[in-house]
mmCIF file of C-alpha atoms in Angstrom:
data_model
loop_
_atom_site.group_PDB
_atom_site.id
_atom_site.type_symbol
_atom_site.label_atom_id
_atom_site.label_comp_id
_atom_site.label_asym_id
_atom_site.label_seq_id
_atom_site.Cartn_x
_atom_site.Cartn_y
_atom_site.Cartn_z
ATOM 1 C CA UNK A 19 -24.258 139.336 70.608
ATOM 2 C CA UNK A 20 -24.103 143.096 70.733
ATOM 3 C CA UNK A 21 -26.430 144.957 73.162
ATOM 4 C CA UNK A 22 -27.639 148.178 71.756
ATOM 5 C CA UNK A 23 -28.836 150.910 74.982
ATOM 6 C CA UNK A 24 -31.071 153.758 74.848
ATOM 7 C CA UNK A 25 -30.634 156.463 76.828
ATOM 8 C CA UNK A 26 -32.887 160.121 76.891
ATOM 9 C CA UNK A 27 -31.065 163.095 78.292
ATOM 10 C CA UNK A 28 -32.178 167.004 77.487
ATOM 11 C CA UNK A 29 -30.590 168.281 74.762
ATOM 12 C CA UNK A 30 -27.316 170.679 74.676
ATOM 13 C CA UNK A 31 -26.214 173.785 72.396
ATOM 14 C CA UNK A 32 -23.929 171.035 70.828
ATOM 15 C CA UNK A 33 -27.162 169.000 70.139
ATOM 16 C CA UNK A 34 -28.665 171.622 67.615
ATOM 17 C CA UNK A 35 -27.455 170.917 64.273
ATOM 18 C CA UNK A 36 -28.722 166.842 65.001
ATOM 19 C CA UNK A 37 -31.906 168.127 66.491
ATOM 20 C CA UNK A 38 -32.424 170.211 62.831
ATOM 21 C CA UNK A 39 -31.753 167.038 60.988
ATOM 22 C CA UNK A 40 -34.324 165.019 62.898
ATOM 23 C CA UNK A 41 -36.502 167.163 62.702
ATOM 24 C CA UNK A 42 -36.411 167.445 59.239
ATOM 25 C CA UNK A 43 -36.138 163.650 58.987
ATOM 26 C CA UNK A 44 -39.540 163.125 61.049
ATOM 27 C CA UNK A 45 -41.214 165.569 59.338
ATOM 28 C CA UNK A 46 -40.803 165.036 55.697
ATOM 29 C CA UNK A 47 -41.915 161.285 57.146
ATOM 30 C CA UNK A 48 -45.120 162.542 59.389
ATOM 31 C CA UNK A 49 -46.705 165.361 57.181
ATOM 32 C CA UNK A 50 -45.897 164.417 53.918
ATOM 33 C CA UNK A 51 -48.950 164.112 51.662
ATOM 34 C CA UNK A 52 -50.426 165.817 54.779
ATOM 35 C CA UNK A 53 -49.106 169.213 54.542
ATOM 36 C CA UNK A 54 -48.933 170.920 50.858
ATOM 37 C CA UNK A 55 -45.297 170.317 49.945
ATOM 38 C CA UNK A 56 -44.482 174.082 49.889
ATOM 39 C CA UNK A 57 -45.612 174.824 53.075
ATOM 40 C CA UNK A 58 -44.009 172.243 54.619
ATOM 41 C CA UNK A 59 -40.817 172.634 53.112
ATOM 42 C CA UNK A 60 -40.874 176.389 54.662
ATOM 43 C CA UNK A 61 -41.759 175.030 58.210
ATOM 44 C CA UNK A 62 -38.940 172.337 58.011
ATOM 45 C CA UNK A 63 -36.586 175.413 57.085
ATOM 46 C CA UNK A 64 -37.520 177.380 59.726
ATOM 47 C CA UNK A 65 -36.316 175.264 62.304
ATOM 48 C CA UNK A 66 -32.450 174.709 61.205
ATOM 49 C CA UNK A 67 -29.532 174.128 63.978
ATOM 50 C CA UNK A 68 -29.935 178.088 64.779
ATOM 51 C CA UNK A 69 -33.399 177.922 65.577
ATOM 52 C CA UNK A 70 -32.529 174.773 67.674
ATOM 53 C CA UNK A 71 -29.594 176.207 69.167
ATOM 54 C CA UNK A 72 -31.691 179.530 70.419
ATOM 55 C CA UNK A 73 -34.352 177.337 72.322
ATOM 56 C CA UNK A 74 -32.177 175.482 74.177
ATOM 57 C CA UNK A 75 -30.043 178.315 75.294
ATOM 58 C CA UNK A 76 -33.446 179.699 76.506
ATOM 59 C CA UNK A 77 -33.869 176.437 78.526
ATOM 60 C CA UNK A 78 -36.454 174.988 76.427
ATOM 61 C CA UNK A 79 -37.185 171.431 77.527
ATOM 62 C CA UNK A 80 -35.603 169.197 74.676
ATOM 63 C CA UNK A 81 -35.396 165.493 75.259
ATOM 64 C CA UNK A 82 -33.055 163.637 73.314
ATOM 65 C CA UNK A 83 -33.508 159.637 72.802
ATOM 66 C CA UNK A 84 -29.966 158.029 71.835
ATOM 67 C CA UNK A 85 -30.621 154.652 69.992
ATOM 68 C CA UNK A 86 -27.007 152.702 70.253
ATOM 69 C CA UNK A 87 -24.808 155.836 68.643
ATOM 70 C CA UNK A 88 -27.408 157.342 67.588
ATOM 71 C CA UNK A 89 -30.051 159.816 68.071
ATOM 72 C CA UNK A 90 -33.383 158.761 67.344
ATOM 73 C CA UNK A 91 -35.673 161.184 68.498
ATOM 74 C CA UNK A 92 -36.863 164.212 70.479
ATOM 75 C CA UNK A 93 -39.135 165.680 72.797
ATOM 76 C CA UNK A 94 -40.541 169.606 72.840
ATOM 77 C CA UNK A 95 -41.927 170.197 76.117
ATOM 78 C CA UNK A 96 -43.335 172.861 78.985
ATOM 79 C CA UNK A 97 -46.355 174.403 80.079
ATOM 80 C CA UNK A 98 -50.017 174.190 78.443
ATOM 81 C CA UNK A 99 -50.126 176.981 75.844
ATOM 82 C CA UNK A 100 -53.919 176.612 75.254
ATOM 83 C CA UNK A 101 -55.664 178.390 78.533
ATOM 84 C CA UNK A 102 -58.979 177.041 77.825
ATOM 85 C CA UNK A 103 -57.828 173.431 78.625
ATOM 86 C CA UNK A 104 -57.304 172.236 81.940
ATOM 87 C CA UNK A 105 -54.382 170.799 81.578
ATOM 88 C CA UNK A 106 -50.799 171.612 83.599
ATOM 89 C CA UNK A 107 -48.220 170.117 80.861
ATOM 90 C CA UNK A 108 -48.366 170.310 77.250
ATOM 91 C CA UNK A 109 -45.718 167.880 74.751
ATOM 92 C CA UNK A 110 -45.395 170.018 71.754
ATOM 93 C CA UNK A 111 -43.559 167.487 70.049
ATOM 94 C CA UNK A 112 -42.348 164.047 69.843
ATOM 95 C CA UNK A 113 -40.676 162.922 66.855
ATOM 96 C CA UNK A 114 -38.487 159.671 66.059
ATOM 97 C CA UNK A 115 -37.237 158.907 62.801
ATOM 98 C CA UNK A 116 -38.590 156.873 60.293
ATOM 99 C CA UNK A 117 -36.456 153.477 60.799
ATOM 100 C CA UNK A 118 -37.152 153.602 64.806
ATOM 101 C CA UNK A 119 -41.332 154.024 64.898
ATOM 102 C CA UNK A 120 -42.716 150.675 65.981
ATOM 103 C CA UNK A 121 -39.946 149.705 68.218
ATOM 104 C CA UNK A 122 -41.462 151.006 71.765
ATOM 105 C CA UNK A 123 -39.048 153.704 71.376
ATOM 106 C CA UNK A 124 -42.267 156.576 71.209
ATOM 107 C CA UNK A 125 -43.309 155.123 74.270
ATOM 108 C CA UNK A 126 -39.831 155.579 76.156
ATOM 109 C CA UNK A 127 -39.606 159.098 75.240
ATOM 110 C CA UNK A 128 -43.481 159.957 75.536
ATOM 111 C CA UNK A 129 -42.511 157.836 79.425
ATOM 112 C CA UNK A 130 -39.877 160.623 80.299
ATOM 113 C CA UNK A 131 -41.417 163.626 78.952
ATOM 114 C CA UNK A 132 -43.943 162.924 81.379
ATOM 115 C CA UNK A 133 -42.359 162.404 84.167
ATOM 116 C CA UNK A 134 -39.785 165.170 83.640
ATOM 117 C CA UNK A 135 -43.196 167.462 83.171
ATOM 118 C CA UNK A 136 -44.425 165.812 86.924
ATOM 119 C CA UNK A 137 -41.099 166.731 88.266
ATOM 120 C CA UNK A 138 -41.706 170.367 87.597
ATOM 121 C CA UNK A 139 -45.308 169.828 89.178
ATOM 122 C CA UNK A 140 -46.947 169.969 85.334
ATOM 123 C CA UNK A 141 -49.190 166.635 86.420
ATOM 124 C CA UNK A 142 -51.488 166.414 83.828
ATOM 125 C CA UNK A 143 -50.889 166.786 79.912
ATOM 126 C CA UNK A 144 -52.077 167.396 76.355
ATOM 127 C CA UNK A 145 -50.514 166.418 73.145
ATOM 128 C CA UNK A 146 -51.923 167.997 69.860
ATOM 129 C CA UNK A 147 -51.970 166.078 66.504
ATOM 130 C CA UNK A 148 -53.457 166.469 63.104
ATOM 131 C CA UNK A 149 -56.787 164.243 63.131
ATOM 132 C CA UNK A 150 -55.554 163.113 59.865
ATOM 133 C CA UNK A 151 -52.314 161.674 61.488
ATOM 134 C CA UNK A 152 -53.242 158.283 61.696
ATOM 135 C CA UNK A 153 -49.831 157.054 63.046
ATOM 136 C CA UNK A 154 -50.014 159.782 65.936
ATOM 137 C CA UNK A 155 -53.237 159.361 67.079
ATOM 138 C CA UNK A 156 -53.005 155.877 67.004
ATOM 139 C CA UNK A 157 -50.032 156.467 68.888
ATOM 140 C CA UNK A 158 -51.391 159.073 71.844
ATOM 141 C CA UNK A 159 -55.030 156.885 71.770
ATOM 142 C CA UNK A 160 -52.788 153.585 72.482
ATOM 143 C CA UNK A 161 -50.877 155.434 75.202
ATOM 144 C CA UNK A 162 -54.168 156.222 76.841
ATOM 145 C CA UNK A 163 -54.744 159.709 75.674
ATOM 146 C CA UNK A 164 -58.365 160.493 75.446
ATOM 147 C CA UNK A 165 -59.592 163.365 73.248
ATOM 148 C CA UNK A 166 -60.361 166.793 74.964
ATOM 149 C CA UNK A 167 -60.964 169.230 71.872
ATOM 150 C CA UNK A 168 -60.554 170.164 68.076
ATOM 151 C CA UNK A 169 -59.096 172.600 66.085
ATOM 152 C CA UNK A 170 -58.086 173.553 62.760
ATOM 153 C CA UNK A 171 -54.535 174.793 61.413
ATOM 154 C CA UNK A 172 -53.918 176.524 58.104
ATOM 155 C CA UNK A 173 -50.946 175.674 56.111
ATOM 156 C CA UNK A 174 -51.068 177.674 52.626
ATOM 157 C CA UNK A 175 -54.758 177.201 51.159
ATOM 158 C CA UNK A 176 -55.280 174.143 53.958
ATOM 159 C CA UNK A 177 -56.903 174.256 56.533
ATOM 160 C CA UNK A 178 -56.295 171.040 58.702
ATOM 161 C CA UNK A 179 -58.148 169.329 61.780
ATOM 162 C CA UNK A 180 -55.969 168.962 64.886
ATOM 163 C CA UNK A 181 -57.340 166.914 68.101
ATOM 164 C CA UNK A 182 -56.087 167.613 71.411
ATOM 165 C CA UNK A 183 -55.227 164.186 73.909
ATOM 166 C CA UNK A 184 -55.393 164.726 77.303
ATOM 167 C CA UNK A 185 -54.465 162.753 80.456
ATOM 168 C CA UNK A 186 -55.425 163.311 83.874
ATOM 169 C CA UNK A 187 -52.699 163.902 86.826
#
């Protein structure tokens, strides 16, 4: 019997080029069909290993979730950018890829974003995700997330419907 251990650490320099490629992974998987396929082949290119590379050496809170040998997803994370919610934290993303969703691995990583966000005093949190997401809102409603506000994001001709989830501190 082989035991298989996860383990979520913040992301180095060395980390970028795998960061890119899950990324780009979870992506193509999340918004396909969801995002017109030109504009989300330009947002997928914008974030290659240098843009990845860059934000961690600014100190950018990455979280990295290591399945057995491999890694299997991320976490984008830091202060509230939207003022007009009164929320401390913010998770700007949390990706796995594909062939991990399901396994309670989300839940791990969504787990330590949050308290690595209460270490640094950020108590309470939002997460935004397209209202069309079904698989991520399912996922922040089922982790307790209730939701605070609406939006709407253009991508080419689209314009989409986000929904802020919030939880209390």
């Amino acid at each position: 019997m082989k035991t298989v251990t996860t383990e979520i650490r913040l992301a180095r320099i060395v980390d970028a080029s795998i960061v890119a490629e899950v990324h780009d992974e979870a992506w193509r998987a999340a918004y396909r069909g969801l995002i017109p396929g030109a504009e989300l082949e330009k947002l997928i290119s914008r974030r290659g290993p240098g843009w990845w590379e860059s934000a961690i050496r600014k100190g950018n809170r990455i979280a990295l979730l290591g399945f057995g040998d491999e890694v299997a997803g991320y976490a984008n994370y830091g202060r509230n950018r939207a003022r007009a919610l009164p929320y401390d934290g913010e998770i700007y993303e949390l990706y796995l890829r594909p062939k991990f969703i399901g396994l309670g691995l989300g839940r791990k990583l969504f787990q330590a974003a949050r308290k690595d966000l209460g270490g640094h005093g950020l108590d309470s949190i939002v997460v935004w995700a397209l209202s069309d997401n079904e698989t991520a809102v399912s996922f922040y409603r089922g982790l307790g997330g209730k939701p605070v506000a609406r939006s709407s994001e253009t991508f080419g001709h689209r314009s989409l419907d986000k929904t802020a989830f919030g939880w209390s501190a």
